[in-house]
Amino acid sequence: MSTLKDVAEKSGVTVTTVSRMLNGRGYISEKTREKINAAMRELNYKPNELARALSKKRSNFIGLIVPSASNMYFCKVIDCVERLVTGSGYKLLLCTSNDETKKELEYFNMLSASKVAGVILASHTQNIDLSVAIDAPIISIDRIISPRIPSVCSDNYQGGILAAEHLIAKGCRKLAHISGSSYLNMEANKRFFGFKEVCEKEGVPYVAIDATEEQFLSMQYENIIHSLIDSNPDIDGIFTSNDIIAAQVIKICSRRGIRIPQQMKVVGYDDIDLCKFCTPSITTIHQPVRDICQRAVESIVLEQDKKGIPIRVTYPVTLVEREST
Amino acid sequence: MSTLKDVAEKSGVTVTTVSRMLNGRGYISEKTREKINAAMRELNYKPNELARALSKKRSNFIGLIVPSASNMYFCKVIDCVERLVTGSGYKLLLCTSNDETKKELEYFNMLSASKVAGVILASHTQNIDLSVAIDAPIISIDRIISPRIPSVCSDNYQGGILAAEHLIAKGCRKLAHISGSSYLNMEANKRFFGFKEVCEKEGVPYVAIDATEEQFLSMQYENIIHSLIDSNPDIDGIFTSNDIIAAQVIKICSRRGIRIPQQMKVVGYDDIDLCKFCTPSITTIHQPVRDICQRAVESIVLEQDKKGIPIRVTYPVTLVEREST
C-alpha cells in the first residue's frame, strides 16, 4: 500500500503540501493540486481520514441540524452551509429533526460520537442545555437557545417594521399577520412585534393569527387563510411570516376572485426562490442567508483555533418589492 | 471515563444491546432506548464512533452527491435520503457538486478517505469510471453512469408519453417541449423521446428547445420561453422537463396576456411543492422520489451484507392533473 511520502515524491512536492491539500487547509495552486491528484490516482493512494481524526480526537465533520430539508428556506441554508463547510476543508453531516426534541438529542449523541468539529443548529430545541450533550462548539441560526450558546440571526423585528410600513405606504387600511411557527421560534415572533408596533403607531387596525405546528411542518395553511378572510372581509393587506403562506394567500385570493395587488396586498418573509416563480411574484423580506451561514461556519472554524467568538450576531434584512404589492 | 460495560450495567441490559442501539442495528424497544440514554447521560458516556469505524475499516457514513441543495427537486431527494439513511442507522454526508466533474472527483476522494459505507450519486459525472475511485458501493439516481454501477430511475420515457397524450386529449394542436438539461442527463432525455413519439403518432406538430447548462444551474429560463412564444405564436401546449420551467411559462404567459389553461396548457415534470403553490397550480409528471431514494439507500445497506443488488431499477411515473391544463 502506498503512503503519503510516495505521493509527495511522485508529484514532486513536500509531504506537508500533500497533507495540506488532503486536509483542505491553506492555498494550493490548481497546478499542484492536479499533480497531487494524478500521483494519488496512479499510486491508488487512499488516505484514511478516520485514523487522522482519531489521533487528533476530532474529525473534520460539521453537523447541521434543520427541521426538514424539503422546506425551501432550509434548502437555502443547507446549500449555503454545505458550500462554506466544504470550502473550509470540512464535511457536512446533515440531520433533519422534524423539530422533535427527541430526534435532536439523538442527533447530538450521534454527532458527539463522530467527534464533530462543531454543530450548527437551525432546529428548535428549547429548554435543553445542549452544551452538556456535546464536547464541541455549537452555534444556532435564527433562534436563541441558551445564554451560553452563540447565535446568528437576522433582524426579525426590523423585518416586521419594514413589512407593515410598506403595506401602509401602499394604502392598506386593515392588516393581518399570519405566523407560521410562533411556538417554535421565539426569534421569529419578533417579526410580529415589529409589525404590531407600526400598526399601533400609525393607527391601522390589524388581526393576527397563528398556524399550528402541524400546519408548519406540512406547509398547508389554506384553512386558516380562508377563515381569516371569511371573518375579516375588509382586510386589504397581509404580512405572512414565511413565503409559503404568502403563496397560499395568493392562490386563495385568486380562487375567491380577490385581485392582487389591487384589492389585497401580500408581503412574505425569507425571499425563497418561490417568490420569483409565483404569479404574481411575491414582495418579501429578504433574509441574508449567505451572511448568516457564513458567520455560523466561520464561528465553528474559528473556535478550532480558540479565537474569540461573539455570543450574538444580527444581520440586517431588506424589503424586496415585487408584484404582490 | 466510563465504558460501554458501565452503561450496560447501569441500564440493566447486555453490552450487545447497548452496542446495537449505538450502531442503530436491529430493533430496540422505546423503553430500553430510554433506559440506555438515561444511563449514558448519567455516566456522561461518549461513544467514539471513529475508533469503531477504524477497527471495522468502514464508517457508517453514506455520501450523497447532488448538483445543488437549493434546487427544489434535489431538496426532496436530500430530505428523503437523510430520513432513510438515519432510519437505517447510518449518517448522511451531503455533497453539492454544481454538476462539475472536478468537484465530484474531489468529493469521491473525500468520501473514500472517510471510509464511507456507500455513495448515492444524483449528479452527472459522465465518462468517468468512478468505481475505481472508491472502495465502496455506488448507486446513481436517475442517470446511468457506467455498465458496472447500479442505478435507480423513474420511467422517463413513459413520463413524456403521459404528458403528450394529456395535452393532446385536452385539445392542444401544436406543442412545444422545453428541456432543462439534456446534455447533462441522458436519462431525462427520454422524456422528450416519449413526447416526440406520441406527437408523431398523433400527427400533432411540435417544436423542441434546449436550455443551456447555465440556465439549468441558475433556473432562469425566461429568455428562451419568450423567444419560443415569439417564434411560434400558434403553440397551445407546452411540456417542460422540470416544474421550475413550467412556473416560468405561467409567469410569462400571464405577462403576455395569454390565459392558462384556456389559451395555453402547461405540463411540468417532477411534482415539486411549487406545483401546488403556483397560481394556477401546475399539472405535472410525478416522480416517485420516496421509492427511488428508498431503493438507493437499501441498495447500499444491503451491499454491506453482500446481498445481490439489481443493476437497473425503474419505477413508474404518474400524471397529476391540476389547473394549468
PDB file of N, CA and C in Angstrom, chain A residues 213-267:
ATOM      1  N   GLU A 213     -48.374  23.829  14.679  1.00  0.00           N
ATOM      2  CA  GLU A 213     -47.112  23.172  14.341  1.00  0.00           C
ATOM      3  C   GLU A 213     -47.321  22.198  13.172  1.00  0.00           C
ATOM      4  N   GLU A 214     -48.468  21.525  13.193  1.00  0.00           N
ATOM      5  CA  GLU A 214     -48.788  20.576  12.126  1.00  0.00           C
ATOM      6  C   GLU A 214     -48.822  21.300  10.776  1.00  0.00           C
ATOM      7  N   GLN A 215     -49.469  22.472  10.772  1.00  0.00           N
ATOM      8  CA  GLN A 215     -49.531  23.237   9.525  1.00  0.00           C
ATOM      9  C   GLN A 215     -48.144  23.680   9.087  1.00  0.00           C
ATOM     10  N   PHE A 216     -47.291  24.032  10.057  1.00  0.00           N
ATOM     11  CA  PHE A 216     -45.936  24.462   9.714  1.00  0.00           C
ATOM     12  C   PHE A 216     -45.169  23.329   9.056  1.00  0.00           C
ATOM     13  N   LEU A 217     -45.248  22.133   9.628  1.00  0.00           N
ATOM     14  CA  LEU A 217     -44.472  21.018   9.082  1.00  0.00           C
ATOM     15  C   LEU A 217     -45.022  20.548   7.742  1.00  0.00           C
ATOM     16  N   SER A 218     -46.358  20.620   7.567  1.00  0.00           N
ATOM     17  CA  SER A 218     -46.933  20.161   6.301  1.00  0.00           C
ATOM     18  C   SER A 218     -47.035  21.302   5.292  1.00  0.00           C
ATOM     19  N   MET A 219     -46.824  22.551   5.766  1.00  0.00           N
ATOM     20  CA  MET A 219     -46.911  23.728   4.895  1.00  0.00           C
ATOM     21  C   MET A 219     -48.289  23.847   4.229  1.00  0.00           C
ATOM     22  N   GLN A 220     -49.331  23.459   4.963  1.00  0.00           N
ATOM     23  CA  GLN A 220     -50.701  23.565   4.455  1.00  0.00           C
ATOM     24  C   GLN A 220     -51.455  24.594   5.279  1.00  0.00           C
ATOM     25  N   TYR A 221     -51.598  25.795   4.745  1.00  0.00           N
ATOM     26  CA  TYR A 221     -52.199  26.866   5.525  1.00  0.00           C
ATOM     27  C   TYR A 221     -53.571  27.278   4.992  1.00  0.00           C
ATOM     28  N   GLU A 222     -54.096  26.557   3.994  1.00  0.00           N
ATOM     29  CA  GLU A 222     -55.271  27.057   3.289  1.00  0.00           C
ATOM     30  C   GLU A 222     -56.470  27.299   4.209  1.00  0.00           C
ATOM     31  N   ASN A 223     -56.716  26.381   5.149  1.00  0.00           N
ATOM     32  CA  ASN A 223     -57.877  26.549   6.034  1.00  0.00           C
ATOM     33  C   ASN A 223     -57.828  27.837   6.828  1.00  0.00           C
ATOM     34  N   ILE A 224     -56.665  28.126   7.418  1.00  0.00           N
ATOM     35  CA  ILE A 224     -56.626  29.330   8.261  1.00  0.00           C
ATOM     36  C   ILE A 224     -56.722  30.593   7.406  1.00  0.00           C
ATOM     37  N   ILE A 225     -56.253  30.530   6.162  1.00  0.00           N
ATOM     38  CA  ILE A 225     -56.362  31.715   5.300  1.00  0.00           C
ATOM     39  C   ILE A 225     -57.825  31.958   4.946  1.00  0.00           C
ATOM     40  N   HIS A 226     -58.534  30.880   4.577  1.00  0.00           N
ATOM     41  CA  HIS A 226     -59.966  31.018   4.268  1.00  0.00           C
ATOM     42  C   HIS A 226     -60.708  31.607   5.463  1.00  0.00           C
ATOM     43  N   SER A 227     -60.455  31.077   6.652  1.00  0.00           N
ATOM     44  CA  SER A 227     -61.244  31.549   7.795  1.00  0.00           C
ATOM     45  C   SER A 227     -60.854  32.976   8.162  1.00  0.00           C
ATOM     46  N   LEU A 228     -59.589  33.333   7.957  1.00  0.00           N
ATOM     47  CA  LEU A 228     -59.177  34.723   8.198  1.00  0.00           C
ATOM     48  C   LEU A 228     -59.962  35.678   7.304  1.00  0.00           C
ATOM     49  N   ILE A 229     -60.058  35.341   6.013  1.00  0.00           N
ATOM     50  CA  ILE A 229     -60.739  36.236   5.065  1.00  0.00           C
ATOM     51  C   ILE A 229     -62.253  36.224   5.318  1.00  0.00           C
ATOM     52  N   ASP A 230     -62.775  35.050   5.668  1.00  0.00           N
ATOM     53  CA  ASP A 230     -64.207  34.965   5.984  1.00  0.00           C
ATOM     54  C   ASP A 230     -64.568  35.889   7.159  1.00  0.00           C
ATOM     55  N   SER A 231     -63.733  35.841   8.211  1.00  0.00           N
ATOM     56  CA  SER A 231     -64.073  36.627   9.406  1.00  0.00           C
ATOM     57  C   SER A 231     -63.705  38.103   9.250  1.00  0.00           C
ATOM     58  N   ASN A 232     -62.807  38.419   8.331  1.00  0.00           N
ATOM     59  CA  ASN A 232     -62.358  39.803   8.179  1.00  0.00           C
ATOM     60  C   ASN A 232     -62.345  40.203   6.705  1.00  0.00           C
ATOM     61  N   PRO A 233     -63.535  40.323   6.100  1.00  0.00           N
ATOM     62  CA  PRO A 233     -63.580  40.576   4.655  1.00  0.00           C
ATOM     63  C   PRO A 233     -63.007  41.949   4.266  1.00  0.00           C
ATOM     64  N   ASP A 234     -62.791  42.830   5.275  1.00  0.00           N
ATOM     65  CA  ASP A 234     -62.274  44.169   4.974  1.00  0.00           C
ATOM     66  C   ASP A 234     -60.743  44.257   4.989  1.00  0.00           C
ATOM     67  N   ILE A 235     -60.073  43.154   5.228  1.00  0.00           N
ATOM     68  CA  ILE A 235     -58.594  43.165   5.208  1.00  0.00           C
ATOM     69  C   ILE A 235     -58.107  43.445   3.787  1.00  0.00           C
ATOM     70  N   ASP A 236     -57.122  44.368   3.675  1.00  0.00           N
ATOM     71  CA  ASP A 236     -56.583  44.645   2.336  1.00  0.00           C
ATOM     72  C   ASP A 236     -55.071  44.502   2.275  1.00  0.00           C
ATOM     73  N   GLY A 237     -54.464  43.964   3.340  1.00  0.00           N
ATOM     74  CA  GLY A 237     -53.019  43.727   3.324  1.00  0.00           C
ATOM     75  C   GLY A 237     -52.668  42.618   4.301  1.00  0.00           C
ATOM     76  N   ILE A 238     -51.853  41.642   3.857  1.00  0.00           N
ATOM     77  CA  ILE A 238     -51.476  40.526   4.735  1.00  0.00           C
ATOM     78  C   ILE A 238     -49.958  40.385   4.753  1.00  0.00           C
ATOM     79  N   PHE A 239     -49.409  40.299   5.966  1.00  0.00           N
ATOM     80  CA  PHE A 239     -47.985  40.035   6.161  1.00  0.00           C
ATOM     81  C   PHE A 239     -47.871  38.631   6.732  1.00  0.00           C
ATOM     82  N   THR A 240     -47.151  37.752   6.040  1.00  0.00           N
ATOM     83  CA  THR A 240     -47.043  36.362   6.483  1.00  0.00           C
ATOM     84  C   THR A 240     -45.615  36.096   6.954  1.00  0.00           C
ATOM     85  N   SER A 241     -45.452  35.224   7.929  1.00  0.00           N
ATOM     86  CA  SER A 241     -44.104  35.041   8.469  1.00  0.00           C
ATOM     87  C   SER A 241     -43.251  34.060   7.664  1.00  0.00           C
ATOM     88  N   ASN A 242     -43.786  33.529   6.571  1.00  0.00           N
ATOM     89  CA  ASN A 242     -42.911  32.872   5.597  1.00  0.00           C
ATOM     90  C   ASN A 242     -43.543  32.961   4.209  1.00  0.00           C
ATOM     91  N   ASP A 243     -42.739  32.709   3.174  1.00  0.00           N
ATOM     92  CA  ASP A 243     -43.198  32.909   1.799  1.00  0.00           C
ATOM     93  C   ASP A 243     -44.205  31.859   1.347  1.00  0.00           C
ATOM     94  N   ILE A 244     -44.145  30.678   1.946  1.00  0.00           N
ATOM     95  CA  ILE A 244     -45.076  29.611   1.575  1.00  0.00           C
ATOM     96  C   ILE A 244     -46.509  30.042   1.913  1.00  0.00           C
ATOM     97  N   ILE A 245     -46.679  30.656   3.087  1.00  0.00           N
ATOM     98  CA  ILE A 245     -48.011  31.145   3.454  1.00  0.00           C
ATOM     99  C   ILE A 245     -48.444  32.215   2.444  1.00  0.00           C
ATOM    100  N   ALA A 246     -47.515  33.107   2.074  1.00  0.00           N
ATOM    101  CA  ALA A 246     -47.855  34.173   1.122  1.00  0.00           C
ATOM    102  C   ALA A 246     -48.330  33.576  -0.208  1.00  0.00           C
ATOM    103  N   ALA A 247     -47.649  32.530  -0.688  1.00  0.00           N
ATOM    104  CA  ALA A 247     -48.051  31.888  -1.951  1.00  0.00           C
ATOM    105  C   ALA A 247     -49.463  31.325  -1.823  1.00  0.00           C
ATOM    106  N   GLN A 248     -49.789  30.805  -0.656  1.00  0.00           N
ATOM    107  CA  GLN A 248     -51.120  30.224  -0.469  1.00  0.00           C
ATOM    108  C   GLN A 248     -52.184  31.318  -0.335  1.00  0.00           C
ATOM    109  N   VAL A 249     -51.816  32.468   0.226  1.00  0.00           N
ATOM    110  CA  VAL A 249     -52.746  33.601   0.257  1.00  0.00           C
ATOM    111  C   VAL A 249     -53.077  34.004  -1.181  1.00  0.00           C
ATOM    112  N   ILE A 250     -52.056  34.056  -2.039  1.00  0.00           N
ATOM    113  CA  ILE A 250     -52.265  34.440  -3.439  1.00  0.00           C
ATOM    114  C   ILE A 250     -53.204  33.457  -4.132  1.00  0.00           C
ATOM    115  N   LYS A 251     -52.966  32.177  -3.902  1.00  0.00           N
ATOM    116  CA  LYS A 251     -53.802  31.140  -4.510  1.00  0.00           C
ATOM    117  C   LYS A 251     -55.262  31.288  -4.075  1.00  0.00           C
ATOM    118  N   ILE A 252     -55.466  31.491  -2.778  1.00  0.00           N
ATOM    119  CA  ILE A 252     -56.836  31.565  -2.263  1.00  0.00           C
ATOM    120  C   ILE A 252     -57.527  32.838  -2.743  1.00  0.00           C
ATOM    121  N   CYS A 253     -56.803  33.950  -2.774  1.00  0.00           N
ATOM    122  CA  CYS A 253     -57.391  35.196  -3.293  1.00  0.00           C
ATOM    123  C   CYS A 253     -57.798  35.000  -4.748  1.00  0.00           C
ATOM    124  N   SER A 254     -56.941  34.337  -5.525  1.00  0.00           N
ATOM    125  CA  SER A 254     -57.259  34.101  -6.932  1.00  0.00           C
ATOM    126  C   SER A 254     -58.539  33.276  -7.060  1.00  0.00           C
ATOM    127  N   ARG A 255     -58.684  32.246  -6.226  1.00  0.00           N
ATOM    128  CA  ARG A 255     -59.885  31.399  -6.265  1.00  0.00           C
ATOM    129  C   ARG A 255     -61.131  32.173  -5.857  1.00  0.00           C
ATOM    130  N   ARG A 256     -60.972  33.125  -4.904  1.00  0.00           N
ATOM    131  CA  ARG A 256     -62.117  33.887  -4.409  1.00  0.00           C
ATOM    132  C   ARG A 256     -62.374  35.128  -5.244  1.00  0.00           C
ATOM    133  N   GLY A 257     -61.578  35.322  -6.310  1.00  0.00           N
ATOM    134  CA  GLY A 257     -61.776  36.485  -7.174  1.00  0.00           C
ATOM    135  C   GLY A 257     -61.300  37.797  -6.550  1.00  0.00           C
ATOM    136  N   ILE A 258     -60.406  37.703  -5.550  1.00  0.00           N
ATOM    137  CA  ILE A 258     -59.828  38.916  -4.950  1.00  0.00           C
ATOM    138  C   ILE A 258     -58.552  39.238  -5.726  1.00  0.00           C
ATOM    139  N   ARG A 259     -58.496  40.424  -6.362  1.00  0.00           N
ATOM    140  CA  ARG A 259     -57.352  40.731  -7.213  1.00  0.00           C
ATOM    141  C   ARG A 259     -56.150  41.217  -6.400  1.00  0.00           C
ATOM    142  N   ILE A 260     -54.978  40.658  -6.736  1.00  0.00           N
ATOM    143  CA  ILE A 260     -53.716  41.061  -6.104  1.00  0.00           C
ATOM    144  C   ILE A 260     -52.901  41.805  -7.146  1.00  0.00           C
ATOM    145  N   PRO A 261     -52.382  42.997  -6.893  1.00  0.00           N
ATOM    146  CA  PRO A 261     -52.372  43.724  -5.623  1.00  0.00           C
ATOM    147  C   PRO A 261     -53.521  44.722  -5.461  1.00  0.00           C
ATOM    148  N   GLN A 262     -54.434  44.811  -6.448  1.00  0.00           N
ATOM    149  CA  GLN A 262     -55.453  45.875  -6.392  1.00  0.00           C
ATOM    150  C   GLN A 262     -56.305  45.815  -5.128  1.00  0.00           C
ATOM    151  N   GLN A 263     -56.834  44.607  -4.801  1.00  0.00           N
ATOM    152  CA  GLN A 263     -57.735  44.521  -3.652  1.00  0.00           C
ATOM    153  C   GLN A 263     -57.046  43.978  -2.398  1.00  0.00           C
ATOM    154  N   MET A 264     -55.964  43.275  -2.612  1.00  0.00           N
ATOM    155  CA  MET A 264     -55.247  42.688  -1.466  1.00  0.00           C
ATOM    156  C   MET A 264     -53.757  42.754  -1.765  1.00  0.00           C
ATOM    157  N   LYS A 265     -52.981  43.224  -0.805  1.00  0.00           N
ATOM    158  CA  LYS A 265     -51.522  43.262  -0.943  1.00  0.00           C
ATOM    159  C   LYS A 265     -50.912  42.229   0.005  1.00  0.00           C
ATOM    160  N   VAL A 266     -49.854  41.573  -0.454  1.00  0.00           N
ATOM    161  CA  VAL A 266     -49.260  40.487   0.331  1.00  0.00           C
ATOM    162  C   VAL A 266     -47.745  40.670   0.446  1.00  0.00           C
ATOM    163  N   VAL A 267     -47.239  40.553   1.679  1.00  0.00           N
ATOM    164  CA  VAL A 267     -45.784  40.565   1.908  1.00  0.00           C
ATOM    165  C   VAL A 267     -45.404  39.266   2.619  1.00  0.00           C
TER     166      VAL A 267
END
